[in-house]
Short mmCIF file of C-alpha atoms in Angstrom, two decimals:
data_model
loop_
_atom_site.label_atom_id
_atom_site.label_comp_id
_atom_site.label_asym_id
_atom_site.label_seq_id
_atom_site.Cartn_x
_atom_site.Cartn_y
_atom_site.Cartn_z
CA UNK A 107 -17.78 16.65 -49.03
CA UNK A 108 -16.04 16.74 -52.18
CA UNK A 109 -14.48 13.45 -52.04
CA UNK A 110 -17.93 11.19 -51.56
CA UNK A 111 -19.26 10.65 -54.58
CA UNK A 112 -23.21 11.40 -53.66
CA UNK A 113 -24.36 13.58 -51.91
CA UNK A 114 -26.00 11.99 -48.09
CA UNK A 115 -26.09 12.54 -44.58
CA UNK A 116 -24.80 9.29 -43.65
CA UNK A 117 -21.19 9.78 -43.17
CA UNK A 118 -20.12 7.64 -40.58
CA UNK A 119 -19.95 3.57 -40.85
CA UNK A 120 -19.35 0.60 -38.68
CA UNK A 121 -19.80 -3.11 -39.07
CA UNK A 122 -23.21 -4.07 -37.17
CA UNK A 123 -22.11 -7.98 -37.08
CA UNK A 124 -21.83 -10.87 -39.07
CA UNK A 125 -22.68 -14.20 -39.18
CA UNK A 126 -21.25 -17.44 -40.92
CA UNK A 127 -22.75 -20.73 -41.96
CA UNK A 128 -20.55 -23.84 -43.00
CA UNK A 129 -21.20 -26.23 -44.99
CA UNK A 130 -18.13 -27.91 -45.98
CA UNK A 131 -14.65 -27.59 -44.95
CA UNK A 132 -11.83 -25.63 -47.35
CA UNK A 133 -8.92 -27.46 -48.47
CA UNK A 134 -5.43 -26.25 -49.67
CA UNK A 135 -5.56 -25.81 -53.31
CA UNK A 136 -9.20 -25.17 -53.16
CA UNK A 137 -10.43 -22.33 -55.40
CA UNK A 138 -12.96 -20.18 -54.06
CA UNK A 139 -15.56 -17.99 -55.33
CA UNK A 140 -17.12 -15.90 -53.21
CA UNK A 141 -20.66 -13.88 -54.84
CA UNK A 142 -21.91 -10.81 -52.60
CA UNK A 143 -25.66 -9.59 -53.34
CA UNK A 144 -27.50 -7.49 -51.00
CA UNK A 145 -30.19 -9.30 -49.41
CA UNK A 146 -31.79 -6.02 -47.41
CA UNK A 147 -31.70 -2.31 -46.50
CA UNK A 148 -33.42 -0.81 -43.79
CA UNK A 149 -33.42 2.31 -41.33
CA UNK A 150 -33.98 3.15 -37.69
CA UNK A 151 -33.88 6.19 -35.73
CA UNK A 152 -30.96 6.14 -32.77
CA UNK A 153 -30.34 8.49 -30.09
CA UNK A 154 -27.95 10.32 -32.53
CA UNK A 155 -30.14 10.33 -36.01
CA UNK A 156 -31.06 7.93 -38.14
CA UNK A 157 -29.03 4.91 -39.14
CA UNK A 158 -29.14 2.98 -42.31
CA UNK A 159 -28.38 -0.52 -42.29
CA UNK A 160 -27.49 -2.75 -44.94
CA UNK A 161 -26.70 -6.78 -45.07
CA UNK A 162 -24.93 -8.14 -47.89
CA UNK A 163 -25.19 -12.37 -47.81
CA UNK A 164 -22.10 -14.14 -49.94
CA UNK A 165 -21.98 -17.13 -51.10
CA UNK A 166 -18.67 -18.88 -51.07
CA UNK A 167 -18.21 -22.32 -53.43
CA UNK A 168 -15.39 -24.16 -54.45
CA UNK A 169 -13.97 -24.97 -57.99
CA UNK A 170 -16.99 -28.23 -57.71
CA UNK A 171 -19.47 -25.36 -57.56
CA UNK A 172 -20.24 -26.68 -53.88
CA UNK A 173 -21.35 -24.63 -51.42
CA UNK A 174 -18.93 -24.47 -48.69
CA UNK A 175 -19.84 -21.47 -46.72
CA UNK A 176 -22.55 -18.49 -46.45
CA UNK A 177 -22.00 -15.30 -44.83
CA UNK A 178 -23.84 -12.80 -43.55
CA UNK A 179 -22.63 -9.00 -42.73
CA UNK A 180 -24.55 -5.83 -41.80
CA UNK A 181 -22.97 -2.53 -41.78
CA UNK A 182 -24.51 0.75 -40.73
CA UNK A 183 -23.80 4.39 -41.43
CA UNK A 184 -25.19 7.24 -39.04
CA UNK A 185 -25.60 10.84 -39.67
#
């Protein structure tokens, strides 16, 4: 498809879960910074093809630099 810019079979994607850890509650006037990395890639073979997963873990502090929160999410794309 024109419109992707590379070239895969993977062209359908859904969220696969996520998953939250807290650490200290948010206040109003709080600012938050929130850093995304991806923590690990995989594949499996389904009934329909193969899947590719990835899970991206954030880290979420306040203007202290405290943690206050970490988040997991895996999404998937399927051939």
């Amino acid at each position: 498809r024109e419109d992707r810019p590379i070239d895969s079979p993977f062209i359908r994607h859904a969220s696969a879960g996520d998953t939250y850890e807290i650490h200290k509650p948010i206040r109003p006037g709080d600012t938050i910074t929130i850093v995304a990395r991806i923590k690990e890639m995989y594949e499996k073979k389904g009934k329909g093809g193969r899947m590719f997963f990835v899970v991206y873990e954030k880290t979420i502090s306040n203007q202290n630099n405290e943690l206050v929160a970490k988040a997991w999410w895996t999404s998937v794309t399927f051939e």
